[in-house]
Tab-separated table of C-alpha atoms in Angstrom:
chain	number	residue	atom	x	y	z
A	181	MET	CA	-23.902	-150.712	74.845
A	182	GLU	CA	-24.530	-149.504	78.596
A	183	LYS	CA	-21.720	-150.645	80.577
A	184	PHE	CA	-23.944	-152.568	83.286
A	185	PHE	CA	-24.866	-155.025	80.169
A	186	SER	CA	-20.988	-155.324	79.687
A	187	PHE	CA	-19.520	-157.829	82.240
A	188	LYS	CA	-15.943	-158.072	80.663
A	189	ASP	CA	-14.408	-156.009	83.099
A	190	PRO	CA	-10.443	-157.741	82.941
A	191	VAL	CA	-8.893	-156.118	86.339
A	192	LEU	CA	-12.516	-157.602	87.945
A	193	GLY	CA	-12.196	-160.769	86.247
A	194	ARG	CA	-8.494	-161.447	87.470
A	195	LYS	CA	-9.619	-160.642	91.155
A	196	LEU	CA	-12.628	-162.695	90.574
A	197	LEU	CA	-10.267	-165.712	89.197
A	198	GLN	CA	-7.561	-165.187	92.157
A	199	LYS	CA	-10.925	-165.953	94.375
A	200	LEU	CA	-12.026	-169.014	92.307
A	201	GLU	CA	-8.602	-170.148	93.223
A	202	GLN	CA	-8.499	-169.940	96.932
A	203	ASP	CA	-11.978	-171.334	97.029
A	204	LEU	CA	-11.046	-174.573	95.551
A	205	GLU	CA	-10.412	-176.920	97.730
A	206	ALA	CA	-10.928	-180.404	95.640
A	207	PRO	CA	-10.358	-180.721	91.761
A	208	LEU	CA	-14.045	-179.948	90.721
A	209	ARG	CA	-15.166	-180.884	87.184
A	210	PHE	CA	-17.982	-178.984	85.559
A	211	MET	CA	-19.865	-179.505	82.834
A	212	GLU	CA	-21.251	-176.683	80.622
A	213	VAL	CA	-24.410	-177.630	78.306
A	214	CYS	CA	-24.790	-174.796	75.797
A	215	GLY	CA	-22.605	-173.928	72.343
A	216	THR	CA	-22.310	-170.129	72.558
A	217	HIS	CA	-20.651	-171.308	76.726
A	218	THR	CA	-18.212	-173.491	74.665
A	219	VAL	CA	-17.158	-171.071	72.237
A	220	ALA	CA	-17.371	-168.067	74.474
A	221	LEU	CA	-15.011	-170.165	77.586
A	222	PHE	CA	-12.366	-170.227	74.574
A	223	GLN	CA	-12.663	-167.231	72.684
A	224	SER	CA	-12.604	-164.964	75.583
A	225	GLY	CA	-9.061	-167.442	76.927
A	226	LEU	CA	-10.624	-167.643	79.785
A	227	ARG	CA	-10.386	-171.794	79.729
A	228	SER	CA	-6.797	-171.323	80.160
A	229	LEU	CA	-7.239	-169.090	82.239
A	230	LEU	CA	-8.669	-171.226	84.944
A	231	PRO	CA	-7.164	-172.815	88.290
A	232	GLU	CA	-6.026	-176.016	87.475
A	233	GLY	CA	-8.209	-178.272	89.435
A	234	LEU	CA	-11.909	-176.685	87.738
A	235	GLU	CA	-11.974	-179.368	84.619
A	236	HIS	CA	-14.524	-177.942	81.390
A	237	LEU	CA	-16.299	-180.484	80.159
A	238	SER	CA	-18.364	-179.862	76.935
A	239	GLY	CA	-21.950	-181.220	77.162
A	240	PRO	CA	-24.527	-181.935	74.525
A	241	GLY	CA	-25.467	-178.372	74.240
A	242	CYS	CA	-25.442	-177.960	70.357
A	243	PRO	CA	-28.325	-178.585	68.546
A	244	VAL	CA	-26.479	-179.573	65.141
A	245	CYS	CA	-24.275	-181.800	66.916
A	246	VAL	CA	-26.774	-183.492	68.434
A	247	THR	CA	-29.196	-183.886	65.417
A	248	SER	CA	-29.167	-187.640	65.054
A	249	SER	CA	-27.947	-189.220	61.760
A	250	GLY	CA	-31.769	-190.569	61.100
A	251	GLU	CA	-32.877	-186.811	61.186
A	252	MET	CA	-30.284	-185.813	59.036
A	253	ALA	CA	-31.257	-188.657	56.504
A	254	LEU	CA	-34.234	-186.785	56.939
A	255	CYS	CA	-33.324	-183.623	55.728
A	256	LEU	CA	-31.370	-184.974	52.922
A	257	GLU	CA	-34.664	-187.261	51.947
A	258	LEU	CA	-36.040	-183.959	51.828
A	259	ALA	CA	-33.847	-181.741	50.455
A	260	GLN	CA	-33.827	-184.409	46.726
A	261	LYS	CA	-37.498	-183.680	46.526
A	262	ASP	CA	-38.341	-181.697	42.921
A	263	ASP	CA	-40.792	-179.518	44.438
A	264	VAL	CA	-39.225	-178.743	47.829
A	265	ILE	CA	-36.703	-176.214	48.953
A	266	VAL	CA	-35.506	-176.613	52.666
A	267	ALA	CA	-35.168	-173.381	54.407
A	268	THR	CA	-32.054	-174.174	57.215
A	269	PHE	CA	-29.828	-172.252	60.026
A	270	GLY	CA	-26.638	-172.038	58.057
A	271	ASP	CA	-25.332	-174.720	60.669
A	272	MET	CA	-26.788	-177.459	59.448
A	273	LEU	CA	-25.571	-177.521	55.736
A	274	ARG	CA	-22.267	-179.244	56.675
A	275	VAL	CA	-23.068	-181.789	58.722
A	276	PRO	CA	-23.095	-185.150	56.772
A	277	GLY	CA	-25.958	-187.382	56.107
A	278	PRO	CA	-25.170	-191.048	56.813
A	279	ASP	CA	-23.641	-191.438	53.502
A	280	GLY	CA	-21.836	-188.966	53.849
A	281	LEU	CA	-23.562	-186.251	51.575
A	282	ASN	CA	-24.498	-183.154	53.266
A	283	LEU	CA	-26.943	-180.037	52.235
A	284	LYS	CA	-24.607	-178.260	50.936
A	285	GLU	CA	-23.528	-180.713	48.756
A	286	ALA	CA	-26.808	-181.692	48.096
A	287	LYS	CA	-27.449	-178.355	46.586
A	288	ALA	CA	-24.570	-178.171	44.676
A	289	LEU	CA	-26.115	-181.411	42.601
A	290	GLY	CA	-29.195	-179.127	42.438
A	291	ALA	CA	-31.546	-179.497	45.565
A	292	ARG	CA	-33.156	-176.251	46.517
A	293	VAL	CA	-31.587	-175.346	50.197
A	294	GLU	CA	-32.075	-171.764	50.992
A	295	VAL	CA	-29.866	-170.330	54.508
A	296	CYS	CA	-32.124	-168.381	56.641
A	297	TYR	CA	-31.312	-165.997	59.365
A	298	ALA	CA	-34.082	-165.941	61.274
A	299	PRO	CA	-37.348	-168.678	60.802
A	300	PHE	CA	-39.160	-165.471	59.748
A	301	ASP	CA	-36.987	-166.086	56.117
A	302	ALA	CA	-38.561	-168.626	55.624
A	303	LEU	CA	-42.102	-167.636	54.741
A	304	ALA	CA	-40.551	-164.759	52.376
A	305	VAL	CA	-39.353	-167.788	50.364
A	306	ALA	CA	-42.452	-169.651	50.787
A	307	ARG	CA	-44.156	-166.183	49.548
A	308	ARG	CA	-41.793	-165.691	46.621
A	309	HIS	CA	-42.153	-169.646	46.071
A	310	PRO	CA	-46.221	-170.372	45.569
A	311	GLU	CA	-45.567	-173.453	43.405
A	312	ALA	CA	-42.677	-174.855	45.992
A	313	ARG	CA	-43.006	-176.899	49.469
A	314	VAL	CA	-40.910	-174.705	51.519
A	315	VAL	CA	-39.813	-176.911	53.963
A	316	PHE	CA	-38.067	-175.237	57.290
A	317	LEU	CA	-35.619	-177.648	59.427
A	318	GLY	CA	-36.316	-176.817	63.286
A	319	VAL	CA	-33.280	-178.191	65.009
A	320	GLY	CA	-32.464	-175.723	68.259
A	321	PHE	CA	-32.961	-176.103	71.947
A	322	GLU	CA	-35.758	-173.983	74.158
A	323	THR	CA	-34.270	-170.449	73.050
A	324	THR	CA	-35.039	-171.011	69.034
A	325	ALA	CA	-38.435	-173.517	69.399
A	326	PRO	CA	-40.707	-170.121	70.176
A	327	ALA	CA	-39.190	-168.135	67.056
A	328	VAL	CA	-40.080	-171.293	65.017
A	329	ALA	CA	-43.942	-172.218	66.866
A	330	ALA	CA	-44.208	-168.136	66.366
A	331	THR	CA	-43.242	-168.388	62.867
A	332	ILE	CA	-46.420	-171.544	62.032
A	333	GLN	CA	-48.570	-169.341	63.712
A	334	GLN	CA	-47.615	-166.662	61.795
A	335	ALA	CA	-48.052	-169.158	58.761
A	336	GLU	CA	-51.163	-169.879	59.627
A	337	ALA	CA	-52.217	-166.308	60.162
A	338	LEU	CA	-50.909	-165.661	55.966
A	339	GLN	CA	-52.502	-169.077	54.945
A	340	LEU	CA	-48.956	-169.966	53.695
A	341	TYR	CA	-49.632	-173.616	53.500
A	342	ASN	CA	-46.695	-174.564	51.127
A	343	PHE	CA	-44.630	-174.144	54.471
A	344	SER	CA	-44.010	-176.366	56.499
A	345	VAL	CA	-41.122	-177.549	59.852
A	346	LEU	CA	-39.275	-180.423	59.697
A	347	SER	CA	-39.122	-180.406	63.943
A	348	PHE	CA	-36.618	-181.823	65.901
A	349	HIS	CA	-36.471	-179.534	68.398
A	350	LYS	CA	-34.602	-180.992	71.764
A	351	LEU	CA	-35.203	-180.215	75.163
A	352	VAL	CA	-32.346	-178.926	77.434
A	353	PRO	CA	-33.748	-180.779	81.206
A	354	PRO	CA	-34.774	-183.874	79.734
A	355	ALA	CA	-31.008	-184.262	78.509
A	356	LEU	CA	-29.509	-183.231	81.687
A	357	ARG	CA	-31.272	-185.879	83.689
A	358	HIS	CA	-30.737	-188.415	81.068
A	359	LEU	CA	-26.778	-187.571	81.258
A	360	LEU	CA	-26.857	-188.140	85.174
A	361	SER	CA	-29.156	-191.308	84.984
A	362	THR	CA	-26.775	-193.605	82.539
A	363	GLY	CA	-23.903	-192.845	85.506
A	364	LYS	CA	-21.462	-192.787	83.056
A	365	THR	CA	-21.161	-188.477	82.983
A	366	ALA	CA	-19.448	-188.054	86.238
A	367	VAL	CA	-19.626	-184.166	86.928
A	368	ASP	CA	-19.746	-182.195	90.095
A	369	GLY	CA	-21.972	-179.070	88.554
A	370	PHE	CA	-23.489	-177.747	86.072
A	371	LEU	CA	-22.892	-174.221	84.326
A	372	LEU	CA	-26.663	-174.119	82.663
A	373	PRO	CA	-27.398	-172.217	79.238
A	374	GLY	CA	-28.435	-168.919	79.925
A	375	HIS	CA	-30.781	-168.206	76.939
A	376	VAL	CA	-32.275	-171.569	77.285
A	377	SER	CA	-32.945	-170.735	80.435
A	378	THR	CA	-34.507	-167.127	79.288
A	379	VAL	CA	-37.435	-168.787	77.950
A	380	ILE	CA	-38.113	-171.767	80.529
A	381	GLY	CA	-36.617	-169.597	83.935
A	382	VAL	CA	-34.979	-171.833	86.749
A	383	ARG	CA	-37.440	-174.820	87.904
A	384	PRO	CA	-37.422	-177.021	85.256
A	385	TYR	CA	-33.512	-177.355	86.787
A	386	ALA	CA	-34.791	-178.204	90.470
A	387	PHE	CA	-34.322	-181.610	89.953
A	388	LEU	CA	-30.121	-181.493	89.410
A	389	ALA	CA	-30.156	-179.923	93.056
A	390	ASP	CA	-33.197	-181.940	94.496
A	391	GLU	CA	-32.582	-185.990	92.968
A	392	PHE	CA	-28.781	-185.367	91.929
A	393	GLN	CA	-27.716	-183.190	94.779
A	394	LEU	CA	-25.680	-180.821	92.113
A	395	PRO	CA	-24.474	-177.545	92.358
A	396	ALA	CA	-25.731	-175.747	88.675
A	397	VAL	CA	-25.755	-172.202	88.360
A	398	ILE	CA	-27.406	-170.243	85.028
A	399	SER	CA	-25.183	-167.962	83.448
A	400	GLY	CA	-24.863	-165.532	81.024
A	401	PHE	CA	-21.805	-165.446	78.577
A	402	ASP	CA	-19.280	-162.601	78.918
A	403	PRO	CA	-16.417	-163.883	80.773
A	404	LEU	CA	-17.744	-162.397	84.295
A	405	ASP	CA	-20.420	-163.642	83.537
A	406	MET	CA	-19.014	-166.986	83.484
A	407	LEU	CA	-15.948	-166.643	85.765
A	408	MET	CA	-18.749	-165.384	88.430
A	409	GLY	CA	-20.848	-168.699	87.816
A	410	LEU	CA	-18.331	-171.229	88.340
A	411	ALA	CA	-17.534	-168.784	92.013
A	412	MET	CA	-21.283	-169.501	92.801
A	413	MET	CA	-20.615	-173.450	92.061
A	414	VAL	CA	-17.478	-173.542	93.403
A	415	ARG	CA	-18.836	-171.826	96.755
A	416	GLN	CA	-21.531	-174.307	97.099
A	417	ARG	CA	-19.487	-176.667	96.792
A	418	ARG	CA	-17.307	-175.689	99.740
A	419	GLU	CA	-20.075	-175.188	101.741
A	420	HIS	CA	-21.513	-178.639	101.207
A	421	ARG	CA	-24.929	-177.097	99.267
A	422	ALA	CA	-26.402	-178.017	96.626
A	423	ALA	CA	-29.149	-175.351	94.371
A	424	VAL	CA	-29.835	-174.151	91.154
A	425	GLU	CA	-28.617	-170.598	91.265
A	426	ASN	CA	-29.234	-167.805	88.829
A	427	GLN	CA	-26.024	-165.352	87.862
A	428	TYR	CA	-27.952	-164.247	84.660
A	429	ALA	CA	-30.589	-162.454	86.541
A	430	ARG	CA	-30.522	-159.539	83.754
A	431	ALA	CA	-31.788	-162.138	81.240
A	432	VAL	CA	-33.435	-164.708	83.381
A	433	LYS	CA	-36.435	-164.763	85.032
A	434	LYS	CA	-37.259	-167.260	87.673
A	435	GLN	CA	-40.603	-167.994	85.527
A	436	GLY	CA	-39.023	-167.886	82.503
A	437	ASN	CA	-40.460	-166.242	79.679
A	438	ARG	CA	-44.628	-166.832	79.763
A	439	LYS	CA	-45.190	-165.513	76.084
A	440	ALA	CA	-42.713	-167.619	74.944
A	441	LEU	CA	-43.510	-170.660	76.843
A	442	ASN	CA	-47.044	-170.278	75.663
A	443	VAL	CA	-46.482	-169.871	71.923
A	444	MET	CA	-44.749	-172.949	72.056
A	445	GLU	CA	-46.697	-174.883	74.847
A	446	GLU	CA	-49.172	-174.379	71.585
A	447	VAL	CA	-47.295	-174.921	69.127
A	448	PHE	CA	-45.284	-178.410	69.852
A	449	THR	CA	-46.027	-181.127	71.281
A	450	VAL	CA	-43.424	-182.830	73.930
A	451	GLN	CA	-42.436	-186.400	72.339
A	452	ASP	CA	-39.536	-188.532	73.009
A	453	ALA	CA	-36.480	-187.968	70.644
A	454	GLU	CA	-33.502	-189.366	69.203
A	455	TRP	CA	-29.862	-187.232	70.207
A	456	ARG	CA	-27.044	-188.274	68.649
A	457	GLY	CA	-24.685	-190.317	70.657
A	458	LEU	CA	-26.905	-190.117	73.184
A	459	GLY	CA	-29.958	-192.027	71.970
A	460	ARG	CA	-33.688	-192.192	72.588
A	461	ILE	CA	-34.799	-189.914	75.234
A	462	PRO	CA	-38.120	-189.972	76.420
A	463	GLN	CA	-40.081	-186.352	76.605
A	464	SER	CA	-37.034	-184.857	75.098
A	465	GLY	CA	-37.610	-183.415	71.810
A	466	PHE	CA	-40.563	-180.846	70.377
A	467	GLY	CA	-43.081	-182.008	67.482
A	468	LEU	CA	-46.121	-180.432	66.136
A	469	SER	CA	-49.534	-180.498	67.719
A	470	ASP	CA	-52.584	-182.198	66.022
A	471	ARG	CA	-53.550	-178.879	65.759
A	472	TYR	CA	-50.987	-177.370	63.612
A	473	ALA	CA	-50.481	-180.961	61.748
A	474	VAL	CA	-50.683	-178.953	58.186
A	475	PHE	CA	-47.670	-177.052	59.489
A	476	ASP	CA	-45.911	-180.690	60.293
A	477	ALA	CA	-43.116	-181.990	57.393
A	478	LEU	CA	-43.127	-185.499	58.744
A	479	ASN	CA	-47.369	-185.828	58.220
A	480	ILE	CA	-47.142	-183.822	54.897
A	481	PHE	CA	-44.245	-185.863	53.231
A	482	GLY	CA	-45.351	-189.034	55.276
A	483	LEU	CA	-41.965	-189.638	56.454
A	484	GLN	CA	-40.492	-191.527	59.954
A	485	ALA	CA	-38.134	-190.907	62.233
A	486	ARG	CA	-35.604	-193.774	62.092
A	487	HIS	CA	-32.866	-194.706	63.758
A	488	MET	CA	-29.549	-195.107	61.521
A	489	PRO	CA	-25.980	-195.621	62.397
A	490	GLU	CA	-23.742	-193.028	63.123
A	491	PRO	CA	-20.211	-192.561	61.373
A	492	LYS	CA	-17.660	-194.910	61.668
A	493	GLY	CA	-14.730	-194.499	64.451
A	494	CYS	CA	-16.883	-190.919	64.802
A	495	ALA	CA	-16.606	-190.285	68.990
A	496	CYS	CA	-19.372	-187.677	69.138
A	497	GLY	CA	-21.449	-189.678	70.723
A	498	GLN	CA	-18.873	-189.993	74.195
A	499	VAL	CA	-17.524	-186.263	73.113
A	500	LEU	CA	-21.205	-185.227	73.952
A	501	GLN	CA	-21.306	-187.282	77.399
A	502	GLY	CA	-18.134	-186.044	78.355
A	503	LEU	CA	-17.066	-189.307	78.370
A	504	ILE	CA	-13.926	-188.258	76.382
A	505	ARG	CA	-12.669	-185.362	75.365
A	506	PRO	CA	-12.332	-184.106	71.436
A	507	ASP	CA	-8.653	-184.817	70.934
A	508	ALA	CA	-8.961	-188.118	72.294
A	509	CYS	CA	-11.448	-189.371	69.491
A	510	PRO	CA	-8.702	-191.568	67.078
A	511	LEU	CA	-10.196	-189.504	63.988
A	512	PHE	CA	-9.059	-185.706	65.761
A	513	GLN	CA	-7.580	-183.810	63.234
A	514	LYS	CA	-6.701	-186.709	60.944
A	515	GLN	CA	-9.565	-187.735	59.666
A	516	CYS	CA	-11.611	-185.183	61.251
A	517	THR	CA	-11.336	-181.642	61.098
A	518	PRO	CA	-13.774	-178.567	60.622
A	519	ALA	CA	-12.675	-179.015	56.366
A	520	HIS	CA	-13.647	-182.403	56.258
A	521	PRO	CA	-15.690	-182.997	59.770
A	522	VAL	CA	-16.836	-186.740	59.997
A	523	GLY	CA	-19.304	-186.254	63.196
A	524	PRO	CA	-21.370	-183.509	63.858
A	525	CYS	CA	-19.167	-181.909	66.771
A	526	MET	CA	-16.562	-181.056	64.163
A	527	VAL	CA	-18.946	-178.921	61.863
A	528	SER	CA	-20.658	-176.932	64.032
A	529	THR	CA	-18.271	-173.762	64.905
A	530	GLU	CA	-20.570	-174.365	68.427
A	531	GLY	CA	-19.089	-178.330	68.428
A	532	SER	CA	-16.520	-179.034	71.318
A	533	CYS	CA	-14.975	-180.756	68.499
A	534	ALA	CA	-13.787	-178.177	66.302
A	535	ALA	CA	-13.855	-175.458	69.341
A	536	TYR	CA	-11.082	-178.014	70.688
A	537	PHE	CA	-9.017	-177.786	66.935
A	538	GLN	CA	-9.643	-173.833	66.138
A	539	TYR	CA	-8.238	-173.042	69.459
A	540	GLN	CA	-4.981	-175.741	69.301
A	541	LEU	CA	-5.796	-177.337	72.330
A	542	CYS	CA	-3.730	-180.148	72.065
A	543	PRO	CA	-2.927	-182.844	75.022
A	544	GLY	CA	-0.353	-181.671	77.775
A	545	GLN	CA	-0.864	-177.848	76.543
A	546	SER	CA	-4.084	-177.316	78.547
B	1133	MET	CA	-26.891	-171.525	68.452
B	1134	CYS	CA	-28.825	-169.716	71.639
B	1135	LEU	CA	-26.465	-166.853	70.841
B	1136	ALA	CA	-28.466	-163.895	71.405
B	1137	VAL	CA	-27.568	-160.792	70.674
B	1138	PRO	CA	-28.003	-157.325	73.359
B	1139	ALA	CA	-29.770	-154.489	71.733
B	1140	GLU	CA	-30.951	-151.417	71.881
B	1141	VAL	CA	-34.345	-150.581	70.585
B	1142	LYS	CA	-34.746	-147.293	68.437
B	1143	ASP	CA	-37.734	-147.403	67.067
B	1144	ILE	CA	-41.334	-149.515	67.424
B	1145	ALA	CA	-43.864	-149.951	64.985
B	1146	GLN	CA	-46.351	-152.703	63.944
B	1147	GLY	CA	-44.993	-155.121	66.745
B	1148	MET	CA	-41.279	-154.681	65.249
B	1149	ALA	CA	-38.830	-152.757	67.147
B	1150	ALA	CA	-35.374	-151.493	64.899
B	1151	CYS	CA	-32.853	-152.102	67.115
B	1152	ALA	CA	-29.168	-150.719	67.546
B	1153	VAL	CA	-26.439	-153.549	67.645
B	1154	ASP	CA	-22.977	-152.673	68.932
B	1155	GLY	CA	-23.175	-148.807	69.584
B	1156	GLY	CA	-25.221	-148.643	66.405
B	1157	GLN	CA	-22.917	-149.850	64.246
B	1158	ILE	CA	-25.249	-152.887	62.802
B	1159	ARG	CA	-28.939	-152.327	62.959
B	1160	ILE	CA	-31.190	-155.308	62.934
B	1161	GLN	CA	-35.077	-155.773	63.275
B	1162	ALA	CA	-36.787	-157.826	65.632
B	1163	SER	CA	-40.159	-159.258	66.514
B	1164	LEU	CA	-42.001	-158.151	69.740
B	1165	VAL	CA	-44.299	-160.346	69.435
B	1166	LEU	CA	-42.831	-163.497	72.064
B	1167	LEU	CA	-42.107	-160.996	74.825
B	1168	ASP	CA	-43.876	-160.946	78.794
B	1169	GLU	CA	-43.442	-157.243	78.684
B	1170	GLU	CA	-43.627	-154.051	77.278
B	1171	VAL	CA	-40.769	-152.179	75.971
B	1172	ALA	CA	-40.113	-148.828	75.025
B	1173	VAL	CA	-37.314	-147.247	73.023
B	1174	GLY	CA	-34.129	-146.627	74.866
B	1175	ASP	CA	-34.643	-150.305	75.803
B	1176	TYR	CA	-32.180	-153.223	75.462
B	1177	VAL	CA	-33.489	-156.765	74.493
B	1178	LEU	CA	-31.691	-159.721	74.052
B	1179	ILE	CA	-32.858	-160.773	70.094
B	1180	HIS	CA	-32.466	-164.414	68.810
B	1181	ALA	CA	-33.576	-165.445	65.788
B	1182	GLY	CA	-35.617	-162.423	65.039
B	1183	PHE	CA	-37.200	-162.381	67.731
B	1184	ALA	CA	-36.693	-160.254	70.734
B	1185	LEU	CA	-36.863	-163.093	74.393
B	1186	ARG	CA	-36.338	-160.681	76.794
B	1187	ARG	CA	-36.326	-156.921	78.381
B	1188	LEU	CA	-32.566	-156.556	79.733
B	1189	ASP	CA	-32.791	-155.261	83.142
B	1190	ARG	CA	-31.000	-152.789	84.361
B	1191	HIS	CA	-31.551	-153.478	88.153
B	1192	GLU	CA	-30.706	-156.769	87.911
B	1193	ALA	CA	-27.976	-156.081	85.915
B	1194	LEU	CA	-26.548	-153.346	88.770
B	1195	GLU	CA	-27.242	-155.936	91.221
B	1196	THR	CA	-24.822	-158.553	89.661
B	1197	LEU	CA	-22.374	-156.866	89.216
B	1198	ASP	CA	-22.748	-155.280	92.725
B	1199	LEU	CA	-22.336	-158.950	93.894
B	1200	LEU	CA	-20.088	-159.360	91.872
B	1201	ARG	CA	-17.219	-157.090	93.356
B	1202	GLU	CA	-18.392	-158.632	96.781
B	1203	MET	CA	-17.428	-161.507	95.394
B	1204	ALA	CA	-14.409	-160.290	94.136
B	1205	ARG	CA	-13.267	-158.358	97.169
B	1206	GLN	CA	-13.802	-160.644	100.139
B	1207	ASP	CA	-10.869	-162.376	101.500
B	1208	GLU	CA	-8.504	-160.705	98.542
B	1209	ALA	CA	-5.947	-163.180	97.882
B	1210	PRO	CA	-2.934	-162.117	99.715
B	1211	ALA	CA	0.240	-161.696	98.281
B	1212	SER	CA	2.411	-164.500	97.745
B	1213	TRP	CA	5.501	-163.348	98.451
């Protein structure tokens, strides 16, 4: 890796931390909304080095975690069909459905489930199994949605009509707006997701500063990226400014990635979506556009997304909104562990509960 | 899930790039169909779920590093004793 693409110099990091501490005039609570940030903050050790007055919250930044119980029920329903092969990113395997069953267990009971690294892999499955109907579980934010959209276009080019997508893709900016509109989530600034922004650019976040007067910084994922992002946020607070700034300019252009946006806009249509813990958020998800209806699993199998209750006692909803820390959930580390997750925030390695669990963060130790 | 890895483009053929991650230890293939810019062998790209999403910008990276050094430098913390 060329050295200017690596932002890991510990000496510089220490200096920046000092600066951050100096600049922090009052306690500040920031939220990141990206599972990769959640993990990187813990893994790099940065979280434990942050000044005491700088509080970190993980918002709804893990696509697996925000997939609703009702959506998971549909994935499992499809997996039960004899002629269906469910193709999915591995993260989805252990998310429990409403009755506790997950895809991994469904597979053990005979369902056909294939794990894919890239959505393209699902096309290969469809080619290998012309007798089966292959359904790819489309989860992920704006980073992942273009890859799935391009795969659908590829399926059309190859005339692979035994391939379809169950699209539960979700959009980050509407979720941020929702969090702020409910008035329950109290934050002083957002560390914005670098790779979502690689696709959507800077403008979709403008409302954070314009309407909610909140500092927000698009940040990369190396320790120096995140530190710099936080320092920029702290500086905005100190200067009584609110703006959307881009720390990750090497990967994020102001206008985003036009090509990826075009492909996404052609294949998908923006619609309301149900988020775990947050409920129904207007215009916050992607369904397939009419033009690609023939690849829409909801359409093909006559399924309808429906609301299902979340597991009893599970506080993922409050965790995702930044209302409580994972260790404040009554199930945390008791009934709910990475080996036996009750809620999705403990399932995904990027979930805030799993991160808390893995990095042994208990009250008073932060 | 939005994890994306930077990788060096080693070869390009038919809209696919053979890329090296971690100094060549790992080789991965990435589709270039979602890129809105040209890439050449030797460029670094950001890869997510089998697709390159952006050519990493050397100039911007160096500028960010300069900014970073500047931020860390200005009014350095006084010694605590």
